[in-house]
Amino acid sequence: MSLGLVLEHAGTPPTYERNDAFLEWDHVRRLADDHSLDELEAELEELLERIQMYQDRYGVDTPDEVDAATAETAPADFADWTAARARLRRYERARQIRLSGSERSR
């Protein structure tokens, strides 16, 4: 039985790689299980505010759009901005899981 944690590639000997998609799904599922809808939405609001702050500060929508010279002057900003965007995606997915679960329980 496979849990999906690794992907097996055919060959002799077989080789394996970590299944990042499964690990991401598992992380999102745990967020949905461990947080109420209100908690997820509060975190989403904070993340959106933080992302908006960076968008306003640098005048672009994503960290990828910032020129390299500017990015080098504030690496912590760009690391935080990138992390906030990744976290936002996870929390949005967890919120959707929560919403679909609350729809079934009605």
PDB file of N, CA and C in Angstrom:
ATOM      1  N   MET A   1       0.848  -1.182   0.000  1.00  0.00           N
ATOM      2  CA  MET A   1       0.000   0.000   0.000  1.00  0.00           C
ATOM      3  C   MET A   1       0.891   1.243   0.000  1.00  0.00           C
ATOM      4  N   SER A   2       0.566   2.183  -0.831  1.00  0.00           N
ATOM      5  CA  SER A   2       1.356   3.410  -0.941  1.00  0.00           C
ATOM      6  C   SER A   2       0.601   4.574  -0.316  1.00  0.00           C
ATOM      7  N   LEU A   3       1.304   5.341   0.481  1.00  0.00           N
ATOM      8  CA  LEU A   3       0.704   6.534   1.077  1.00  0.00           C
ATOM      9  C   LEU A   3       0.810   7.742   0.167  1.00  0.00           C
ATOM     10  N   GLY A   4       1.612   7.641  -0.879  1.00  0.00           N
ATOM     11  CA  GLY A   4       1.778   8.760  -1.789  1.00  0.00           C
ATOM     12  C   GLY A   4       2.907   9.703  -1.425  1.00  0.00           C
ATOM     13  N   LEU A   5       3.685   9.350  -0.413  1.00  0.00           N
ATOM     14  CA  LEU A   5       4.772  10.228   0.017  1.00  0.00           C
ATOM     15  C   LEU A   5       5.911  10.285  -0.984  1.00  0.00           C
ATOM     16  N   VAL A   6       6.110   9.194  -1.712  1.00  0.00           N
ATOM     17  CA  VAL A   6       7.184   9.152  -2.703  1.00  0.00           C
ATOM     18  C   VAL A   6       6.639   8.630  -4.023  1.00  0.00           C
ATOM     19  N   LEU A   7       7.309   8.993  -5.082  1.00  0.00           N
ATOM     20  CA  LEU A   7       6.999   8.489  -6.413  1.00  0.00           C
ATOM     21  C   LEU A   7       8.099   7.516  -6.802  1.00  0.00           C
ATOM     22  N   GLU A   8       7.700   6.348  -7.288  1.00  0.00           N
ATOM     23  CA  GLU A   8       8.679   5.346  -7.704  1.00  0.00           C
ATOM     24  C   GLU A   8       8.881   5.442  -9.208  1.00  0.00           C
ATOM     25  N   HIS A   9      10.131   5.439  -9.614  1.00  0.00           N
ATOM     26  CA  HIS A   9      10.473   5.427 -11.030  1.00  0.00           C
ATOM     27  C   HIS A   9      10.970   4.034 -11.379  1.00  0.00           C
ATOM     28  N   ALA A  10      10.489   3.511 -12.505  1.00  0.00           N
ATOM     29  CA  ALA A  10      10.872   2.166 -12.930  1.00  0.00           C
ATOM     30  C   ALA A  10      12.360   2.116 -13.230  1.00  0.00           C
ATOM     31  N   GLY A  11      12.905   0.972 -13.061  1.00  0.00           N
ATOM     32  CA  GLY A  11      14.317   0.774 -13.352  1.00  0.00           C
ATOM     33  C   GLY A  11      14.910  -0.210 -12.379  1.00  0.00           C
ATOM     34  N   THR A  12      16.139  -0.566 -12.612  1.00  0.00           N
ATOM     35  CA  THR A  12      16.823  -1.484 -11.726  1.00  0.00           C
ATOM     36  C   THR A  12      18.095  -0.823 -11.248  1.00  0.00           C
ATOM     37  N   PRO A  13      18.253  -0.526 -10.028  1.00  0.00           N
ATOM     38  CA  PRO A  13      17.208  -0.613  -9.010  1.00  0.00           C
ATOM     39  C   PRO A  13      16.197   0.527  -9.185  1.00  0.00           C
ATOM     40  N   PRO A  14      15.002   0.371  -8.604  1.00  0.00           N
ATOM     41  CA  PRO A  14      14.039   1.467  -8.707  1.00  0.00           C
ATOM     42  C   PRO A  14      14.561   2.703  -7.979  1.00  0.00           C
ATOM     43  N   THR A  15      14.176   3.848  -8.456  1.00  0.00           N
ATOM     44  CA  THR A  15      14.543   5.098  -7.787  1.00  0.00           C
ATOM     45  C   THR A  15      13.276   5.779  -7.302  1.00  0.00           C
ATOM     46  N   TYR A  16      13.435   6.643  -6.339  1.00  0.00           N
ATOM     47  CA  TYR A  16      12.293   7.291  -5.710  1.00  0.00           C
ATOM     48  C   TYR A  16      12.549   8.788  -5.599  1.00  0.00           C
ATOM     49  N   GLU A  17      11.458   9.531  -5.602  1.00  0.00           N
ATOM     50  CA  GLU A  17      11.555  10.963  -5.331  1.00  0.00           C
ATOM     51  C   GLU A  17      10.391  11.369  -4.444  1.00  0.00           C
ATOM     52  N   ARG A  18      10.609  12.395  -3.682  1.00  0.00           N
ATOM     53  CA  ARG A  18       9.570  12.912  -2.795  1.00  0.00           C
ATOM     54  C   ARG A  18       8.403  13.427  -3.635  1.00  0.00           C
ATOM     55  N   ASN A  19       7.184  13.155  -3.188  1.00  0.00           N
ATOM     56  CA  ASN A  19       5.981  13.620  -3.870  1.00  0.00           C
ATOM     57  C   ASN A  19       5.556  14.948  -3.241  1.00  0.00           C
ATOM     58  N   ASP A  20       6.084  16.049  -3.770  1.00  0.00           N
ATOM     59  CA  ASP A  20       5.803  17.372  -3.210  1.00  0.00           C
ATOM     60  C   ASP A  20       4.322  17.725  -3.277  1.00  0.00           C
ATOM     61  N   ALA A  21       3.620  17.264  -4.309  1.00  0.00           N
ATOM     62  CA  ALA A  21       2.190  17.559  -4.427  1.00  0.00           C
ATOM     63  C   ALA A  21       1.416  16.932  -3.267  1.00  0.00           C
ATOM     64  N   PHE A  22       1.769  15.704  -2.905  1.00  0.00           N
ATOM     65  CA  PHE A  22       1.105  15.061  -1.774  1.00  0.00           C
ATOM     66  C   PHE A  22       1.398  15.816  -0.479  1.00  0.00           C
ATOM     67  N   LEU A  23       2.657  16.182  -0.276  1.00  0.00           N
ATOM     68  CA  LEU A  23       3.024  16.891   0.947  1.00  0.00           C
ATOM     69  C   LEU A  23       2.308  18.236   1.040  1.00  0.00           C
ATOM     70  N   GLU A  24       2.168  18.922  -0.078  1.00  0.00           N
ATOM     71  CA  GLU A  24       1.434  20.194  -0.100  1.00  0.00           C
ATOM     72  C   GLU A  24      -0.035  19.961   0.240  1.00  0.00           C
ATOM     73  N   TRP A  25      -0.643  18.940  -0.387  1.00  0.00           N
ATOM     74  CA  TRP A  25      -2.042  18.614  -0.122  1.00  0.00           C
ATOM     75  C   TRP A  25      -2.232  18.279   1.359  1.00  0.00           C
ATOM     76  N   ASP A  26      -1.311  17.487   1.923  1.00  0.00           N
ATOM     77  CA  ASP A  26      -1.399  17.101   3.325  1.00  0.00           C
ATOM     78  C   ASP A  26      -1.308  18.329   4.231  1.00  0.00           C
ATOM     79  N   HIS A  27      -0.427  19.258   3.900  1.00  0.00           N
ATOM     80  CA  HIS A  27      -0.283  20.487   4.690  1.00  0.00           C
ATOM     81  C   HIS A  27      -1.585  21.299   4.656  1.00  0.00           C
ATOM     82  N   VAL A  28      -2.165  21.434   3.475  1.00  0.00           N
ATOM     83  CA  VAL A  28      -3.419  22.184   3.327  1.00  0.00           C
ATOM     84  C   VAL A  28      -4.543  21.494   4.093  1.00  0.00           C
ATOM     85  N   ARG A  29      -4.615  20.180   3.994  1.00  0.00           N
ATOM     86  CA  ARG A  29      -5.651  19.418   4.700  1.00  0.00           C
ATOM     87  C   ARG A  29      -5.517  19.621   6.215  1.00  0.00           C
ATOM     88  N   ARG A  30      -4.293  19.614   6.725  1.00  0.00           N
ATOM     89  CA  ARG A  30      -4.085  19.834   8.161  1.00  0.00           C
ATOM     90  C   ARG A  30      -4.497  21.246   8.564  1.00  0.00           C
ATOM     91  N   LEU A  31      -4.212  22.232   7.712  1.00  0.00           N
ATOM     92  CA  LEU A  31      -4.668  23.598   8.005  1.00  0.00           C
ATOM     93  C   LEU A  31      -6.186  23.632   8.128  1.00  0.00           C
ATOM     94  N   ALA A  32      -6.860  22.984   7.188  1.00  0.00           N
ATOM     95  CA  ALA A  32      -8.326  22.964   7.202  1.00  0.00           C
ATOM     96  C   ALA A  32      -8.858  22.244   8.438  1.00  0.00           C
ATOM     97  N   ASP A  33      -8.201  21.162   8.828  1.00  0.00           N
ATOM     98  CA  ASP A  33      -8.647  20.396   9.993  1.00  0.00           C
ATOM     99  C   ASP A  33      -8.377  21.121  11.309  1.00  0.00           C
ATOM    100  N   ASP A  34      -7.278  21.854  11.368  1.00  0.00           N
ATOM    101  CA  ASP A  34      -6.827  22.450  12.631  1.00  0.00           C
ATOM    102  C   ASP A  34      -7.333  23.864  12.886  1.00  0.00           C
ATOM    103  N   HIS A  35      -7.951  24.496  11.883  1.00  0.00           N
ATOM    104  CA  HIS A  35      -8.391  25.882  12.028  1.00  0.00           C
ATOM    105  C   HIS A  35      -9.863  26.016  11.655  1.00  0.00           C
ATOM    106  N   SER A  36     -10.540  26.869  12.382  1.00  0.00           N
ATOM    107  CA  SER A  36     -11.931  27.170  12.040  1.00  0.00           C
ATOM    108  C   SER A  36     -11.957  28.046  10.790  1.00  0.00           C
ATOM    109  N   LEU A  37     -13.120  28.147  10.192  1.00  0.00           N
ATOM    110  CA  LEU A  37     -13.277  29.011   9.025  1.00  0.00           C
ATOM    111  C   LEU A  37     -12.920  30.452   9.385  1.00  0.00           C
ATOM    112  N   ASP A  38     -13.331  30.896  10.561  1.00  0.00           N
ATOM    113  CA  ASP A  38     -13.006  32.260  10.998  1.00  0.00           C
ATOM    114  C   ASP A  38     -11.497  32.465  11.132  1.00  0.00           C
ATOM    115  N   GLU A  39     -10.807  31.474  11.681  1.00  0.00           N
ATOM    116  CA  GLU A  39      -9.348  31.579  11.820  1.00  0.00           C
ATOM    117  C   GLU A  39      -8.666  31.621  10.454  1.00  0.00           C
ATOM    118  N   LEU A  40      -9.124  30.776   9.545  1.00  0.00           N
ATOM    119  CA  LEU A  40      -8.551  30.775   8.191  1.00  0.00           C
ATOM    120  C   LEU A  40      -8.773  32.124   7.518  1.00  0.00           C
ATOM    121  N   GLU A  41      -9.986  32.658   7.643  1.00  0.00           N
ATOM    122  CA  GLU A  41     -10.292  33.938   7.002  1.00  0.00           C
ATOM    123  C   GLU A  41      -9.515  35.087   7.637  1.00  0.00           C
ATOM    124  N   ALA A  42      -9.293  35.042   8.936  1.00  0.00           N
ATOM    125  CA  ALA A  42      -8.494  36.084   9.597  1.00  0.00           C
ATOM    126  C   ALA A  42      -7.055  36.047   9.090  1.00  0.00           C
ATOM    127  N   GLU A  43      -6.496  34.855   8.954  1.00  0.00           N
ATOM    128  CA  GLU A  43      -5.130  34.731   8.436  1.00  0.00           C
ATOM    129  C   GLU A  43      -5.070  35.185   6.980  1.00  0.00           C
ATOM    130  N   LEU A  44      -6.082  34.840   6.195  1.00  0.00           N
ATOM    131  CA  LEU A  44      -6.130  35.293   4.802  1.00  0.00           C
ATOM    132  C   LEU A  44      -6.127  36.815   4.727  1.00  0.00           C
ATOM    133  N   GLU A  45      -6.893  37.451   5.591  1.00  0.00           N
ATOM    134  CA  GLU A  45      -6.948  38.912   5.598  1.00  0.00           C
ATOM    135  C   GLU A  45      -5.577  39.512   5.921  1.00  0.00           C
ATOM    136  N   GLU A  46      -4.899  38.952   6.920  1.00  0.00           N
ATOM    137  CA  GLU A  46      -3.563  39.443   7.280  1.00  0.00           C
ATOM    138  C   GLU A  46      -2.570  39.248   6.136  1.00  0.00           C
ATOM    139  N   LEU A  47      -2.633  38.097   5.492  1.00  0.00           N
ATOM    140  CA  LEU A  47      -1.725  37.827   4.374  1.00  0.00           C
ATOM    141  C   LEU A  47      -1.991  38.769   3.208  1.00  0.00           C
ATOM    142  N   LEU A  48      -3.263  38.998   2.909  1.00  0.00           N
ATOM    143  CA  LEU A  48      -3.604  39.921   1.819  1.00  0.00           C
ATOM    144  C   LEU A  48      -3.099  41.330   2.115  1.00  0.00           C
ATOM    145  N   GLU A  49      -3.221  41.760   3.371  1.00  0.00           N
ATOM    146  CA  GLU A  49      -2.719  43.088   3.753  1.00  0.00           C
ATOM    147  C   GLU A  49      -1.202  43.166   3.600  1.00  0.00           C
ATOM    148  N   ARG A  50      -0.508  42.109   4.023  1.00  0.00           N
ATOM    149  CA  ARG A  50       0.951  42.096   3.912  1.00  0.00           C
ATOM    150  C   ARG A  50       1.385  42.107   2.447  1.00  0.00           C
ATOM    151  N   ILE A  51       0.724  41.320   1.624  1.00  0.00           N
ATOM    152  CA  ILE A  51       1.054  41.281   0.198  1.00  0.00           C
ATOM    153  C   ILE A  51       0.772  42.636  -0.441  1.00  0.00           C
ATOM    154  N   GLN A  52      -0.348  43.252  -0.084  1.00  0.00           N
ATOM    155  CA  GLN A  52      -0.691  44.569  -0.624  1.00  0.00           C
ATOM    156  C   GLN A  52       0.352  45.611  -0.227  1.00  0.00           C
ATOM    157  N   MET A  53       0.868  45.513   0.996  1.00  0.00           N
ATOM    158  CA  MET A  53       1.906  46.439   1.446  1.00  0.00           C
ATOM    159  C   MET A  53       3.127  46.353   0.524  1.00  0.00           C
ATOM    160  N   TYR A  54       3.549  45.135   0.206  1.00  0.00           N
ATOM    161  CA  TYR A  54       4.703  44.961  -0.689  1.00  0.00           C
ATOM    162  C   TYR A  54       4.383  45.430  -2.107  1.00  0.00           C
ATOM    163  N   GLN A  55       3.181  45.166  -2.569  1.00  0.00           N
ATOM    164  CA  GLN A  55       2.793  45.631  -3.908  1.00  0.00           C
ATOM    165  C   GLN A  55       2.839  47.152  -3.974  1.00  0.00           C
ATOM    166  N   ASP A  56       2.343  47.801  -2.935  1.00  0.00           N
ATOM    167  CA  ASP A  56       2.378  49.265  -2.892  1.00  0.00           C
ATOM    168  C   ASP A  56       3.809  49.785  -2.782  1.00  0.00           C
ATOM    169  N   ARG A  57       4.607  49.148  -1.941  1.00  0.00           N
ATOM    170  CA  ARG A  57       5.980  49.584  -1.719  1.00  0.00           C
ATOM    171  C   ARG A  57       6.814  49.495  -2.997  1.00  0.00           C
ATOM    172  N   TYR A  58       6.643  48.425  -3.756  1.00  0.00           N
ATOM    173  CA  TYR A  58       7.497  48.200  -4.924  1.00  0.00           C
ATOM    174  C   TYR A  58       6.803  48.473  -6.256  1.00  0.00           C
ATOM    175  N   GLY A  59       5.513  48.789  -6.222  1.00  0.00           N
ATOM    176  CA  GLY A  59       4.800  49.189  -7.427  1.00  0.00           C
ATOM    177  C   GLY A  59       4.574  48.086  -8.454  1.00  0.00           C
ATOM    178  N   VAL A  60       4.589  46.836  -8.008  1.00  0.00           N
ATOM    179  CA  VAL A  60       4.331  45.699  -8.895  1.00  0.00           C
ATOM    180  C   VAL A  60       3.459  44.683  -8.160  1.00  0.00           C
ATOM    181  N   ASP A  61       2.905  43.733  -8.919  1.00  0.00           N
ATOM    182  CA  ASP A  61       1.993  42.754  -8.330  1.00  0.00           C
ATOM    183  C   ASP A  61       2.680  41.560  -7.678  1.00  0.00           C
ATOM    184  N   THR A  62       3.852  41.178  -8.178  1.00  0.00           N
ATOM    185  CA  THR A  62       4.532  39.996  -7.647  1.00  0.00           C
ATOM    186  C   THR A  62       6.016  40.286  -7.444  1.00  0.00           C
ATOM    187  N   PRO A  63       6.666  39.529  -6.572  1.00  0.00           N
ATOM    188  CA  PRO A  63       8.106  39.727  -6.377  1.00  0.00           C
ATOM    189  C   PRO A  63       8.902  39.441  -7.652  1.00  0.00           C
ATOM    190  N   ASP A  64       8.384  38.591  -8.513  1.00  0.00           N
ATOM    191  CA  ASP A  64       9.078  38.265  -9.769  1.00  0.00           C
ATOM    192  C   ASP A  64       9.203  39.463 -10.701  1.00  0.00           C
ATOM    193  N   GLU A  65       8.341  40.453 -10.520  1.00  0.00           N
ATOM    194  CA  GLU A  65       8.346  41.620 -11.402  1.00  0.00           C
ATOM    195  C   GLU A  65       9.343  42.697 -10.970  1.00  0.00           C
ATOM    196  N   VAL A  66       9.930  42.535  -9.810  1.00  0.00           N
ATOM    197  CA  VAL A  66      10.878  43.526  -9.299  1.00  0.00           C
ATOM    198  C   VAL A  66      12.233  43.294  -9.955  1.00  0.00           C
ATOM    199  N   ASP A  67      12.874  44.376 -10.371  1.00  0.00           N
ATOM    200  CA  ASP A  67      14.185  44.218 -11.006  1.00  0.00           C
ATOM    201  C   ASP A  67      15.208  43.724  -9.986  1.00  0.00           C
ATOM    202  N   ALA A  68      16.220  43.038 -10.488  1.00  0.00           N
ATOM    203  CA  ALA A  68      17.215  42.385  -9.633  1.00  0.00           C
ATOM    204  C   ALA A  68      17.938  43.366  -8.716  1.00  0.00           C
ATOM    205  N   ALA A  69      18.246  44.554  -9.219  1.00  0.00           N
ATOM    206  CA  ALA A  69      18.970  45.539  -8.406  1.00  0.00           C
ATOM    207  C   ALA A  69      18.146  45.945  -7.188  1.00  0.00           C
ATOM    208  N   THR A  70      16.854  46.152  -7.381  1.00  0.00           N
ATOM    209  CA  THR A  70      15.983  46.513  -6.264  1.00  0.00           C
ATOM    210  C   THR A  70      15.841  45.343  -5.302  1.00  0.00           C
ATOM    211  N   ALA A  71      15.677  44.150  -5.838  1.00  0.00           N
ATOM    212  CA  ALA A  71      15.511  42.962  -4.999  1.00  0.00           C
ATOM    213  C   ALA A  71      16.724  42.732  -4.103  1.00  0.00           C
ATOM    214  N   GLU A  72      17.907  43.064  -4.598  1.00  0.00           N
ATOM    215  CA  GLU A  72      19.127  42.865  -3.811  1.00  0.00           C
ATOM    216  C   GLU A  72      19.217  43.816  -2.620  1.00  0.00           C
ATOM    217  N   THR A  73      18.501  44.944  -2.678  1.00  0.00           N
ATOM    218  CA  THR A  73      18.573  45.913  -1.585  1.00  0.00           C
ATOM    219  C   THR A  73      17.743  45.500  -0.374  1.00  0.00           C
ATOM    220  N   ALA A  74      16.769  44.626  -0.568  1.00  0.00           N
ATOM    221  CA  ALA A  74      15.898  44.218   0.542  1.00  0.00           C
ATOM    222  C   ALA A  74      15.525  42.740   0.413  1.00  0.00           C
ATOM    223  N   PRO A  75      16.504  41.848   0.525  1.00  0.00           N
ATOM    224  CA  PRO A  75      16.204  40.426   0.326  1.00  0.00           C
ATOM    225  C   PRO A  75      15.178  39.873   1.316  1.00  0.00           C
ATOM    226  N   ALA A  76      15.152  40.398   2.531  1.00  0.00           N
ATOM    227  CA  ALA A  76      14.182  39.915   3.516  1.00  0.00           C
ATOM    228  C   ALA A  76      12.758  40.232   3.076  1.00  0.00           C
ATOM    229  N   ASP A  77      12.552  41.422   2.483  1.00  0.00           N
ATOM    230  CA  ASP A  77      11.226  41.770   1.967  1.00  0.00           C
ATOM    231  C   ASP A  77      10.762  40.758   0.932  1.00  0.00           C
ATOM    232  N   PHE A  78      11.660  40.416   0.025  1.00  0.00           N
ATOM    233  CA  PHE A  78      11.258  39.541  -1.072  1.00  0.00           C
ATOM    234  C   PHE A  78      11.068  38.104  -0.613  1.00  0.00           C
ATOM    235  N   ALA A  79      11.840  37.686   0.367  1.00  0.00           N
ATOM    236  CA  ALA A  79      11.634  36.358   0.947  1.00  0.00           C
ATOM    237  C   ALA A  79      10.283  36.308   1.662  1.00  0.00           C
ATOM    238  N   ASP A  80       9.965  37.358   2.431  1.00  0.00           N
ATOM    239  CA  ASP A  80       8.695  37.407   3.147  1.00  0.00           C
ATOM    240  C   ASP A  80       7.522  37.502   2.177  1.00  0.00           C
ATOM    241  N   TRP A  81       7.652  38.314   1.141  1.00  0.00           N
ATOM    242  CA  TRP A  81       6.599  38.488   0.141  1.00  0.00           C
ATOM    243  C   TRP A  81       6.321  37.160  -0.560  1.00  0.00           C
ATOM    244  N   THR A  82       7.364  36.467  -0.955  1.00  0.00           N
ATOM    245  CA  THR A  82       7.216  35.172  -1.622  1.00  0.00           C
ATOM    246  C   THR A  82       6.571  34.155  -0.683  1.00  0.00           C
ATOM    247  N   ALA A  83       7.017  34.135   0.567  1.00  0.00           N
ATOM    248  CA  ALA A  83       6.448  33.212   1.549  1.00  0.00           C
ATOM    249  C   ALA A  83       4.982  33.537   1.822  1.00  0.00           C
ATOM    250  N   ALA A  84       4.652  34.821   1.897  1.00  0.00           N
ATOM    251  CA  ALA A  84       3.263  35.225   2.139  1.00  0.00           C
ATOM    252  C   ALA A  84       2.362  34.788   0.996  1.00  0.00           C
ATOM    253  N   ARG A  85       2.854  34.889  -0.228  1.00  0.00           N
ATOM    254  CA  ARG A  85       2.061  34.449  -1.387  1.00  0.00           C
ATOM    255  C   ARG A  85       1.836  32.934  -1.362  1.00  0.00           C
ATOM    256  N   ALA A  86       2.855  32.171  -0.987  1.00  0.00           N
ATOM    257  CA  ALA A  86       2.713  30.713  -0.898  1.00  0.00           C
ATOM    258  C   ALA A  86       1.737  30.345   0.220  1.00  0.00           C
ATOM    259  N   ARG A  87       1.881  31.028   1.348  1.00  0.00           N
ATOM    260  CA  ARG A  87       0.987  30.769   2.478  1.00  0.00           C
ATOM    261  C   ARG A  87      -0.454  31.151   2.130  1.00  0.00           C
ATOM    262  N   LEU A  88      -0.625  32.252   1.399  1.00  0.00           N
ATOM    263  CA  LEU A  88      -1.954  32.672   0.963  1.00  0.00           C
ATOM    264  C   LEU A  88      -2.618  31.576   0.131  1.00  0.00           C
ATOM    265  N   ARG A  89      -1.880  30.994  -0.806  1.00  0.00           N
ATOM    266  CA  ARG A  89      -2.440  29.917  -1.635  1.00  0.00           C
ATOM    267  C   ARG A  89      -2.886  28.735  -0.768  1.00  0.00           C
ATOM    268  N   ARG A  90      -2.070  28.374   0.214  1.00  0.00           N
ATOM    269  CA  ARG A  90      -2.427  27.251   1.088  1.00  0.00           C
ATOM    270  C   ARG A  90      -3.679  27.566   1.908  1.00  0.00           C
ATOM    271  N   TYR A  91      -3.714  28.763   2.465  1.00  0.00           N
ATOM    272  CA  TYR A  91      -4.870  29.126   3.281  1.00  0.00           C
ATOM    273  C   TYR A  91      -6.134  29.266   2.439  1.00  0.00           C
ATOM    274  N   GLU A  92      -6.022  29.733   1.220  1.00  0.00           N
ATOM    275  CA  GLU A  92      -7.191  29.794   0.338  1.00  0.00           C
ATOM    276  C   GLU A  92      -7.714  28.389   0.056  1.00  0.00           C
ATOM    277  N   ARG A  93      -6.813  27.455  -0.199  1.00  0.00           N
ATOM    278  CA  ARG A  93      -7.229  26.075  -0.448  1.00  0.00           C
ATOM    279  C   ARG A  93      -7.838  25.455   0.806  1.00  0.00           C
ATOM    280  N   ALA A  94      -7.253  25.717   1.966  1.00  0.00           N
ATOM    281  CA  ALA A  94      -7.801  25.201   3.222  1.00  0.00           C
ATOM    282  C   ALA A  94      -9.190  25.782   3.474  1.00  0.00           C
ATOM    283  N   ARG A  95      -9.368  27.049   3.164  1.00  0.00           N
ATOM    284  CA  ARG A  95     -10.685  27.685   3.312  1.00  0.00           C
ATOM    285  C   ARG A  95     -11.704  26.999   2.416  1.00  0.00           C
ATOM    286  N   GLN A  96     -11.317  26.685   1.184  1.00  0.00           N
ATOM    287  CA  GLN A  96     -12.232  25.995   0.273  1.00  0.00           C
ATOM    288  C   GLN A  96     -12.609  24.613   0.810  1.00  0.00           C
ATOM    289  N   ILE A  97     -11.652  23.914   1.382  1.00  0.00           N
ATOM    290  CA  ILE A  97     -11.949  22.610   1.986  1.00  0.00           C
ATOM    291  C   ILE A  97     -12.936  22.784   3.127  1.00  0.00           C
ATOM    292  N   ARG A  98     -12.698  23.782   3.981  1.00  0.00           N
ATOM    293  CA  ARG A  98     -13.603  24.059   5.100  1.00  0.00           C
ATOM    294  C   ARG A  98     -15.006  24.390   4.597  1.00  0.00           C
ATOM    295  N   LEU A  99     -15.078  25.235   3.571  1.00  0.00           N
ATOM    296  CA  LEU A  99     -16.380  25.612   3.023  1.00  0.00           C
ATOM    297  C   LEU A  99     -17.107  24.404   2.446  1.00  0.00           C
ATOM    298  N   SER A 100     -16.411  23.555   1.740  1.00  0.00           N
ATOM    299  CA  SER A 100     -17.065  22.382   1.156  1.00  0.00           C
ATOM    300  C   SER A 100     -17.516  21.426   2.253  1.00  0.00           C
ATOM    301  N   GLY A 101     -16.767  21.350   3.347  1.00  0.00           N
ATOM    302  CA  GLY A 101     -17.167  20.518   4.476  1.00  0.00           C
ATOM    303  C   GLY A 101     -18.373  21.071   5.197  1.00  0.00           C
ATOM    304  N   SER A 102     -18.454  22.401   5.327  1.00  0.00           N
ATOM    305  CA  SER A 102     -19.597  23.002   6.017  1.00  0.00           C
ATOM    306  C   SER A 102     -20.852  22.909   5.169  1.00  0.00           C
ATOM    307  N   GLU A 103     -20.689  22.893   3.846  1.00  0.00           N
ATOM    308  CA  GLU A 103     -21.848  22.729   2.968  1.00  0.00           C
ATOM    309  C   GLU A 103     -22.446  21.335   3.143  1.00  0.00           C
ATOM    310  N   ARG A 104     -21.599  20.319   3.301  1.00  0.00           N
ATOM    311  CA  ARG A 104     -22.082  18.948   3.453  1.00  0.00           C
ATOM    312  C   ARG A 104     -22.775  18.748   4.787  1.00  0.00           C
ATOM    313  N   SER A 105     -22.371  19.488   5.800  1.00  0.00           N
ATOM    314  CA  SER A 105     -22.939  19.267   7.130  1.00  0.00           C
ATOM    315  C   SER A 105     -24.278  19.966   7.327  1.00  0.00           C
ATOM    316  N   ARG A 106     -24.712  20.735   6.363  1.00  0.00           N
ATOM    317  CA  ARG A 106     -26.004  21.426   6.494  1.00  0.00           C
ATOM    318  C   ARG A 106     -27.156  20.500   6.220  1.00  0.00           C
TER     319      ARG A 106
END
